XYZ file of C-alpha atoms in Angstrom:
586
model
C 117.458 136.598 122.559
C 114.776 137.205 125.298
C 114.216 140.599 123.904
C 113.960 139.708 120.379
C 111.354 136.924 121.418
C 109.353 139.452 123.476
C 109.363 141.920 120.223
C 108.161 139.252 117.823
C 105.302 138.373 120.304
C 104.421 141.860 120.697
C 104.276 142.259 116.674
C 102.279 139.010 116.464
C 99.900 140.260 118.998
C 99.605 143.875 117.427
C 98.500 141.954 113.828
C 95.985 139.985 115.563
C 97.670 136.573 115.102
C 96.194 133.869 117.431
C 98.090 130.685 117.495
C 95.125 128.690 118.106
C 93.450 130.057 115.391
C 95.910 129.416 113.176
C 96.632 125.480 114.083
C 92.673 125.209 113.558
C 93.061 126.667 110.244
C 95.793 124.190 109.225
C 93.881 121.286 110.597
C 90.972 122.092 108.331
C 93.078 122.252 105.263
C 92.944 119.090 103.170
C 95.965 117.529 101.719
C 96.942 116.786 98.260
C 99.560 114.415 97.167
C 100.917 115.024 93.798
C 104.330 113.439 91.763
C 106.650 114.695 89.217
C 107.097 112.719 86.048
C 108.914 113.050 82.750
C 112.352 112.437 80.917
C 115.853 113.034 82.112
C 116.710 116.984 82.337
C 113.034 117.872 81.425
C 113.218 120.289 84.648
C 111.355 118.234 87.257
C 113.502 119.495 90.336
C 113.950 122.696 89.138
C 110.227 123.358 88.793
C 109.823 121.719 92.373
C 112.331 124.126 93.817
C 110.998 127.245 92.161
C 107.391 126.085 93.368
C 108.750 125.965 97.159
C 111.091 129.071 96.635
C 107.989 131.189 95.280
C 105.598 129.922 97.667
C 108.099 130.858 100.457
C 108.527 127.697 101.832
C 112.239 127.259 102.187
C 114.359 128.534 104.961
C 116.914 131.614 104.087
C 119.776 129.164 105.046
C 118.621 126.592 102.621
C 118.567 129.284 99.864
C 122.256 130.763 100.811
C 123.625 127.117 100.984
C 122.946 126.750 97.401
C 123.465 130.322 95.965
C 126.593 130.007 93.532
C 126.437 126.264 93.063
C 124.934 124.055 90.566
C 124.562 124.359 86.908
C 122.864 127.639 86.040
C 124.299 130.989 85.162
C 126.352 133.228 87.542
C 123.952 135.136 89.942
C 120.899 132.575 89.354
C 119.882 130.035 91.857
C 119.820 126.363 90.887
C 116.310 125.564 92.450
C 117.065 121.891 91.612
C 119.469 121.797 94.625
C 116.590 122.183 96.867
C 115.295 118.715 96.178
C 118.601 116.906 94.799
C 120.146 116.339 98.063
C 122.338 113.239 97.284
C 125.837 113.930 96.398
C 125.448 111.523 93.288
C 122.321 113.603 92.264
C 124.456 117.024 92.658
C 127.351 115.765 90.900
C 125.518 114.048 88.048
C 122.914 116.847 87.711
C 120.360 113.955 87.798
C 117.614 112.754 90.237
C 118.211 109.560 91.709
C 115.940 108.533 94.432
C 112.292 110.090 95.261
C 112.455 113.283 97.337
C 109.357 114.065 99.157
C 108.877 117.657 100.153
C 105.918 119.319 102.071
C 104.640 122.697 101.603
C 101.441 124.765 102.269
C 99.332 127.212 101.062
C 96.352 129.554 102.421
C 94.112 126.973 100.619
C 95.798 123.484 100.761
C 98.695 121.442 102.210
C 100.969 119.413 99.657
C 103.191 116.209 99.548
C 105.437 116.479 96.513
C 107.316 113.252 95.190
C 109.930 114.445 92.894
C 110.895 111.310 91.049
C 113.751 110.431 88.899
C 113.209 110.612 84.882
C 115.935 108.242 83.784
C 114.789 105.085 82.585
C 117.201 103.246 85.269
C 115.218 104.584 88.009
C 111.671 104.051 86.664
C 110.904 101.683 89.986
C 111.448 105.037 91.881
C 109.236 106.791 89.827
C 106.464 103.973 90.361
C 107.121 104.089 94.047
C 106.487 107.888 94.017
C 103.437 107.711 92.029
C 101.941 105.088 94.200
C 100.541 107.287 96.639
C 99.931 110.190 94.520
C 96.387 111.816 93.883
C 97.927 113.857 90.847
C 100.800 113.809 88.533
C 102.911 116.621 87.023
C 104.279 115.163 83.792
C 107.009 117.697 82.301
C 107.857 117.944 78.710
C 110.870 119.927 77.674
C 109.672 122.188 75.024
C 112.696 122.098 73.060
C 112.750 118.435 72.742
C 109.120 117.405 72.436
C 107.283 114.080 73.680
C 110.019 111.661 74.971
C 109.617 107.770 75.471
C 110.009 108.395 79.279
C 107.225 110.836 79.231
C 105.208 108.253 77.758
C 106.297 105.603 80.328
C 105.553 107.615 83.141
C 102.433 108.662 81.841
C 101.698 104.944 81.591
C 102.630 103.987 84.974
C 100.655 106.871 86.565
C 97.664 105.992 84.705
C 98.096 102.345 85.629
C 98.230 103.795 89.285
C 95.027 105.198 88.945
C 96.369 108.820 89.078
C 93.310 110.677 87.423
C 94.743 113.960 87.288
C 97.711 114.755 85.154
C 99.130 118.393 84.599
C 101.322 118.474 81.837
C 103.971 121.242 81.953
C 105.554 122.315 78.758
C 108.712 123.479 80.675
C 111.543 125.346 79.267
C 109.281 127.811 76.931
C 111.994 130.726 77.371
C 114.397 128.196 75.256
C 111.941 128.592 72.390
C 111.236 132.070 72.604
C 107.650 131.422 74.042
C 106.581 130.158 70.820
C 102.733 129.140 71.233
C 102.674 126.797 67.981
C 105.089 124.720 69.650
C 103.304 124.433 72.748
C 100.171 123.602 70.831
C 101.674 120.872 68.824
C 102.881 119.220 71.940
C 99.563 119.420 73.714
C 97.900 117.764 70.801
C 100.330 114.960 70.341
C 100.339 114.398 74.160
C 96.657 114.187 74.289
C 96.407 111.830 71.908
C 98.870 109.833 73.759
C 97.023 110.227 77.125
C 93.846 109.252 75.378
C 95.590 105.846 74.009
C 96.935 104.861 77.532
C 93.510 105.427 79.301
C 91.929 102.937 76.514
C 94.871 100.790 77.454
C 94.713 100.841 81.329
C 90.906 101.780 81.618
C 91.727 105.068 83.877
C 89.984 108.207 82.322
C 92.712 110.731 82.824
C 91.597 114.500 83.268
C 94.703 116.360 81.720
C 95.749 120.062 82.071
C 98.438 121.644 80.098
C 100.300 124.590 81.165
C 103.288 126.488 79.584
C 105.980 127.401 81.958
C 109.432 128.245 82.669
C 110.704 126.542 85.985
C 114.044 128.842 85.688
C 112.434 132.125 85.156
C 109.065 131.526 87.296
C 106.563 131.869 84.474
C 103.367 130.132 85.412
C 104.494 128.177 87.964
C 103.110 130.012 91.252
C 102.028 133.386 89.245
C 100.823 134.050 85.993
C 103.192 135.018 83.645
C 100.710 137.671 81.801
C 100.729 139.306 85.196
C 104.297 139.044 85.872
C 107.051 139.070 83.456
C 104.471 139.571 80.166
C 105.570 136.502 78.283
C 103.238 134.361 76.666
C 100.332 136.839 76.615
C 98.543 134.188 74.303
C 98.157 132.212 77.597
C 95.212 133.115 79.678
C 94.900 129.942 81.963
C 95.778 129.461 85.492
C 99.249 128.733 86.925
C 100.584 125.410 87.977
C 99.891 126.194 91.692
C 96.446 127.508 90.920
C 95.421 124.140 89.256
C 96.925 122.228 92.015
C 94.861 124.112 94.678
C 91.786 123.609 92.307
C 91.898 120.086 92.239
C 89.085 118.268 93.861
C 89.785 116.761 97.032
C 90.565 112.872 96.295
C 89.520 110.773 99.450
C 90.562 107.128 98.197
C 90.424 105.212 101.723
C 87.323 106.704 103.773
C 84.737 106.532 100.800
C 85.310 102.884 100.095
C 84.397 99.202 101.612
C 85.984 98.808 104.967
C 89.456 96.790 104.599
C 91.377 95.982 107.564
C 94.871 93.929 107.266
C 95.794 92.292 110.689
C 99.225 93.061 111.266
C 99.115 91.548 114.753
C 97.499 89.592 117.142
C 97.801 91.288 120.611
C 97.279 88.850 123.883
C 98.690 90.268 126.643
C 96.843 88.439 129.037
C 93.999 85.681 129.095
C 91.602 88.650 129.458
C 92.409 90.374 126.264
C 92.606 89.461 122.883
C 92.896 91.988 120.077
C 93.779 92.587 116.319
C 96.117 95.376 115.416
C 96.644 97.006 112.167
C 96.037 100.016 110.149
C 92.595 100.620 108.303
C 93.323 100.183 104.601
C 90.080 101.977 103.675
C 86.336 102.439 104.908
C 85.009 103.079 108.458
C 84.058 100.590 111.372
C 81.859 101.214 114.380
C 81.280 99.495 117.677
C 78.522 96.541 117.000
C 78.987 96.195 113.324
C 79.250 92.689 112.129
C 82.647 91.990 110.009
C 83.975 88.918 108.671
C 87.534 87.607 108.423
C 89.131 86.326 105.245
C 89.846 84.074 103.750
C 88.455 81.857 106.514
C 84.798 83.498 106.114
C 84.231 83.544 110.108
C 81.640 86.303 111.067
C 81.893 88.247 114.458
C 80.628 91.458 115.811
C 83.201 94.570 116.798
C 83.098 94.916 120.628
C 85.670 97.338 120.958
C 87.927 99.784 118.892
C 91.055 100.412 120.909
C 93.630 102.956 120.555
C 96.399 104.755 122.422
C 94.170 107.494 123.678
C 91.086 105.310 124.710
C 88.163 103.465 123.072
C 86.636 104.910 120.059
C 82.931 104.367 118.762
C 83.814 104.723 115.022
C 87.393 104.499 113.211
C 88.385 105.734 109.626
C 91.278 105.137 107.261
C 94.116 105.498 108.039
C 94.078 105.260 111.858
C 95.906 102.554 113.229
C 93.658 100.648 115.705
C 92.921 97.354 117.840
C 89.749 95.663 117.006
C 88.286 93.520 119.858
C 85.566 91.012 118.695
C 82.522 89.547 120.743
C 83.578 86.024 120.159
C 86.769 83.615 119.449
C 87.456 83.188 115.960
C 90.805 82.202 114.175
C 92.408 85.205 113.071
C 96.569 85.392 112.268
C 98.619 87.967 110.809
C 97.835 88.345 107.121
C 94.077 87.764 107.139
C 91.698 90.416 106.277
C 88.637 91.939 108.258
C 86.271 93.233 105.996
C 82.425 93.871 105.200
C 80.459 90.826 104.540
C 77.954 92.484 102.368
C 80.933 94.129 100.104
C 83.342 91.046 100.358
C 86.803 91.051 98.593
C 87.813 88.289 96.376
C 89.595 84.985 97.766
C 91.559 83.525 95.114
C 94.952 81.704 94.550
C 94.620 82.705 90.569
C 95.036 86.505 89.722
C 95.909 88.722 86.734
C 97.960 91.568 87.631
C 99.758 94.257 85.386
C 103.436 94.409 86.460
C 106.463 97.154 86.591
C 109.420 94.973 86.745
C 112.075 96.297 88.696
C 114.929 93.831 88.706
C 117.862 93.419 86.572
C 117.125 89.651 86.606
C 114.165 89.030 83.702
C 111.104 87.604 85.010
C 111.591 83.570 85.277
C 108.461 81.708 85.146
C 110.285 78.367 86.523
C 111.028 79.979 89.471
C 108.844 80.815 92.555
C 108.629 84.345 94.279
C 107.027 85.506 97.066
C 104.359 87.789 96.813
C 103.414 90.559 99.550
C 99.845 91.741 99.583
C 98.929 94.165 102.636
C 100.592 92.098 105.461
C 100.208 88.669 104.082
C 103.161 87.029 102.387
C 102.815 83.931 100.279
C 104.638 81.901 97.461
C 103.675 82.582 94.155
C 104.755 81.323 90.327
C 103.868 83.032 87.274
C 101.916 80.767 85.326
C 102.292 83.179 81.938
C 103.355 86.235 80.496
C 100.317 87.525 79.013
C 101.842 90.565 76.808
C 104.259 93.314 77.371
C 103.402 97.083 76.729
C 105.270 98.531 73.807
C 105.707 102.211 75.007
C 106.696 103.499 71.641
C 103.775 102.217 69.529
C 101.154 101.764 73.028
C 100.682 98.352 71.775
C 100.485 94.958 73.408
C 103.096 92.535 72.116
C 103.504 88.839 73.249
C 106.839 88.472 75.298
C 108.175 85.341 77.146
C 109.561 87.212 79.907
C 109.402 90.920 81.209
C 112.948 92.686 81.712
C 114.087 95.599 83.916
C 111.627 98.739 83.614
C 109.305 96.567 81.421
C 105.477 96.782 81.786
C 103.389 93.957 81.359
C 100.466 91.897 82.210
C 100.966 88.212 83.878
C 98.701 85.398 85.413
C 99.915 84.625 88.764
C 99.092 81.450 90.842
C 99.459 81.569 94.777
C 100.176 78.582 96.988
C 97.450 79.849 99.454
C 94.518 81.843 98.639
C 94.286 85.490 99.817
C 91.547 88.150 100.021
C 92.121 91.040 97.883
C 90.091 93.483 95.658
C 90.718 94.707 92.223
C 93.171 97.613 91.889
C 90.498 99.830 90.220
C 88.378 99.232 93.167
C 90.789 99.885 96.000
C 94.163 100.889 95.494
C 95.296 99.608 99.018
C 94.184 95.923 98.909
C 94.751 95.573 95.194
C 98.318 96.302 94.989
C 100.991 93.837 95.551
C 104.745 93.373 95.161
C 107.030 90.360 94.141
C 109.896 89.517 96.137
C 112.852 87.421 95.189
C 113.122 84.789 97.761
C 117.064 84.357 97.613
C 117.805 88.045 97.746
C 114.763 89.391 99.410
C 114.879 92.292 96.837
C 111.568 93.578 95.337
C 111.650 92.372 91.595
C 107.950 93.781 90.619
C 105.104 96.008 91.526
C 101.901 94.843 90.514
C 98.130 96.124 90.272
C 95.730 93.346 90.424
C 93.341 93.456 87.255
C 91.272 90.210 87.735
C 90.738 87.439 90.355
C 89.512 83.968 90.138
C 87.764 83.601 93.320
C 86.234 80.959 95.315
C 83.329 80.476 97.616
C 84.091 81.274 101.269
C 82.544 79.311 104.061
C 80.653 81.249 106.835
C 79.153 80.738 109.902
C 76.306 78.549 108.271
C 78.666 75.950 107.062
C 81.791 75.330 109.163
C 82.229 71.469 108.585
C 84.567 72.285 105.825
C 86.782 73.956 108.225
C 87.602 70.671 110.065
C 87.338 68.015 107.428
C 89.637 65.837 105.948
C 92.392 67.541 103.848
C 92.012 66.911 100.313
C 94.411 66.342 97.437
C 93.281 69.760 96.072
C 94.256 71.398 99.194
C 97.492 69.809 99.399
C 98.382 70.720 95.679
C 97.548 74.453 96.827
C 99.665 74.474 99.750
C 102.864 72.689 97.918
C 102.206 73.915 94.461
C 102.529 70.512 92.837
C 101.043 67.005 92.897
C 102.454 64.248 95.241
C 104.381 61.807 93.090
C 107.260 59.220 93.223
C 110.441 59.797 91.378
C 112.875 56.862 90.951
C 116.436 57.745 90.568
C 119.267 55.540 89.902
C 122.855 57.011 89.434
C 125.850 59.035 91.220
C 124.924 60.136 94.437
C 126.294 63.505 93.854
C 124.026 64.130 90.686
C 120.884 62.733 92.872
C 121.826 65.451 95.474
C 121.964 68.093 92.838
C 118.532 66.893 91.633
C 117.083 67.293 95.174
C 118.743 70.463 95.347
C 117.430 72.015 92.175
C 113.579 70.927 92.974
C 114.529 72.794 96.777
C 115.337 75.902 94.659
C 112.020 75.986 92.718
C 109.673 75.401 95.831
C 109.275 71.760 95.570
C 109.026 69.709 98.711
C 110.740 66.657 98.622
C 111.874 63.473 100.883
C 114.626 61.580 100.103
C 114.178 57.630 100.372
C 117.452 55.571 100.286
C 116.480 52.587 98.799
C 119.683 50.806 99.027
C 119.615 50.986 102.585
C 116.589 49.776 102.805
C 116.560 46.967 100.393
C 119.771 45.765 102.370
C 117.888 46.019 106.011
C 115.260 43.540 103.838
C 112.507 46.269 104.256
C 111.218 46.661 100.813
C 107.608 46.537 101.802
C 108.342 49.317 104.270
C 110.192 51.293 101.603
C 106.923 51.053 99.423
C 104.788 52.146 102.245
C 107.058 54.975 103.076
C 107.146 56.127 99.402
C 103.310 55.728 99.079
C 102.428 57.851 102.545
C 104.801 60.907 101.088
C 102.900 60.679 97.972
C 99.604 60.610 99.703
C 100.794 63.559 101.702
C 101.304 65.459 98.498
C 105.253 65.528 98.420
C 107.556 64.373 95.829
C 109.119 61.034 97.080
C 112.999 60.721 95.916
C 113.352 56.875 95.826
C 117.247 56.938 95.056
C 119.693 53.932 94.357
C 123.264 54.347 93.799
C 124.917 53.674 90.475
C 128.241 54.200 89.103
C 128.101 53.199 85.300
C 127.882 57.075 84.225
C 124.271 57.347 83.625
C 121.255 58.702 85.468
C 118.104 56.789 85.009
C 114.576 58.310 86.054
C 111.279 56.903 86.079
C 108.041 58.802 87.181
C 104.218 58.619 86.388
C 104.751 55.688 83.962
C 107.627 57.550 82.071
C 111.480 56.484 81.865
C 114.655 58.389 80.762
C 118.256 57.408 80.831
C 120.662 60.637 80.881
C 124.378 61.334 80.754
C 125.599 61.690 84.401
C 128.354 63.942 83.434
C 125.970 66.844 81.779
C 124.441 67.880 85.084
C 122.660 70.825 83.717
C 121.148 68.963 81.062
C 119.939 66.040 83.387
C 118.294 68.579 86.018
C 116.477 70.175 82.978
C 115.418 66.604 81.834
C 113.988 65.684 85.061
C 112.118 68.678 85.590
C 110.550 68.177 82.155
C 109.751 64.602 83.179
C 107.946 65.533 86.158
C 105.513 68.075 84.051
C 105.088 65.112 81.488
C 104.040 62.874 84.468
C 101.804 65.384 85.873
C 103.599 65.983 89.021
C 104.538 69.644 88.346
C 101.278 71.666 87.720
C 100.770 72.760 83.986
C 100.626 76.270 82.893
C 96.711 76.610 83.641
C 98.083 76.094 87.425
C 101.240 77.058 88.886
C 104.467 75.978 87.031
C 107.314 75.624 88.988
């Protein structure tokens, strides 16, 4: 083994190889992230496998491990097996999860996200495209443009992927007919133009006829190798990837620093740790903490390797400020001059990812950078018909649907529009019952509010208003008088708790028996003033439930529990306790 090592070292020295120069050259290369997209069996994994194989980015033992396996003819390598690593993927011949691969050429470094094509795994495709600078959309030349090709192109545009490389694959199956390629190119250009008009993202598209299985126009131009497609004189796919302009989405935008943790190891140090989402920061610069609007100067930029004078995205740092201001996890430290919006009413485009449809009567958790707040969906603005590429009214969104919604947040958060900042304009919705991610969203509009600065700090210490309580609880304070079976009253309270309402049960029977009617009324009034829903409960056994709120009275059949619960929720809306759709429907 030692003799072999010495021989290799001697050969490298003879060729003038210098490891330091090599590492320095590697560091100077820029990085391009791109994803694949398209319909099922368009050849995405095969294309990526061919790209890795022809650029000599796979080890010999990896190639040997897939020889004679897969779905290709005897003597051929099934390149899809280089990326489809899950057993279920190899058994079914489809991509299920996102497969990330790294490779490098003499000009650039790449990270590939090989995403699934099946509609069931659209959420995985959206995840892979969310960090991509470019997308390769594959179209099977023998099948033409499929609905999933439209869906994936639309999602890529929503995620502001500006460079789209359309690889018309399997040209060998149609005898490399130029007319077929040109027809697909014309059709898909029109589709991309429609998508760009709808999403507001102008797409720069490049069309390449390829055969991933044969290797034509993937890494090497077919005209120079196999001689196929002499009518195409454009670049190969890899040439286009190497020639795309470098995209720096984070360093060229305004400074944004979501606080992940407050560090206080002792009384002498207080720092705010996190990762710079975008922009740059220097010692001595004035920053503002949102949503409070308090200002301070940066005193230190602390890292594991020591203090810095300047830091850029996406570096993880700890900021030390020159004064004590109230900052906690989820707050956003940013430029005051180019401030983010602070809002609790926003509009967003959503990709729905959950089997359970969107329910405007449920409350979700909205995760934005390091901040999580309860949120409700005020309305569904529209759903996108991907077949006709038009908006259509819809009461809900189902799995893999794309649409636009209005959201109401129980607490204001600092954010940007997605078109301005990809990091602080993105969000996800979480089901609080299962902790599952139900939707990925891109902020399209935000109803901002005035942020108090150091010039006016009185509002931070003044009396809590009814509007602030309403924003915190998501409903107005109110009294709901209930008379009926105790089990049904408990069910009503449970239903209110399930949708996020904050309630407090007042046992009117017990207080009346103790002669504390005045205390009962005072207690209920105090709860209402605090913005809570006071449930003033009396037991009745006559098979009926009576309810009263805001001057409205209803009598319900106690045997029909579901109908009674629904009717009481409607009563709370009529009484103005539950906020209308202009605010936050629970």
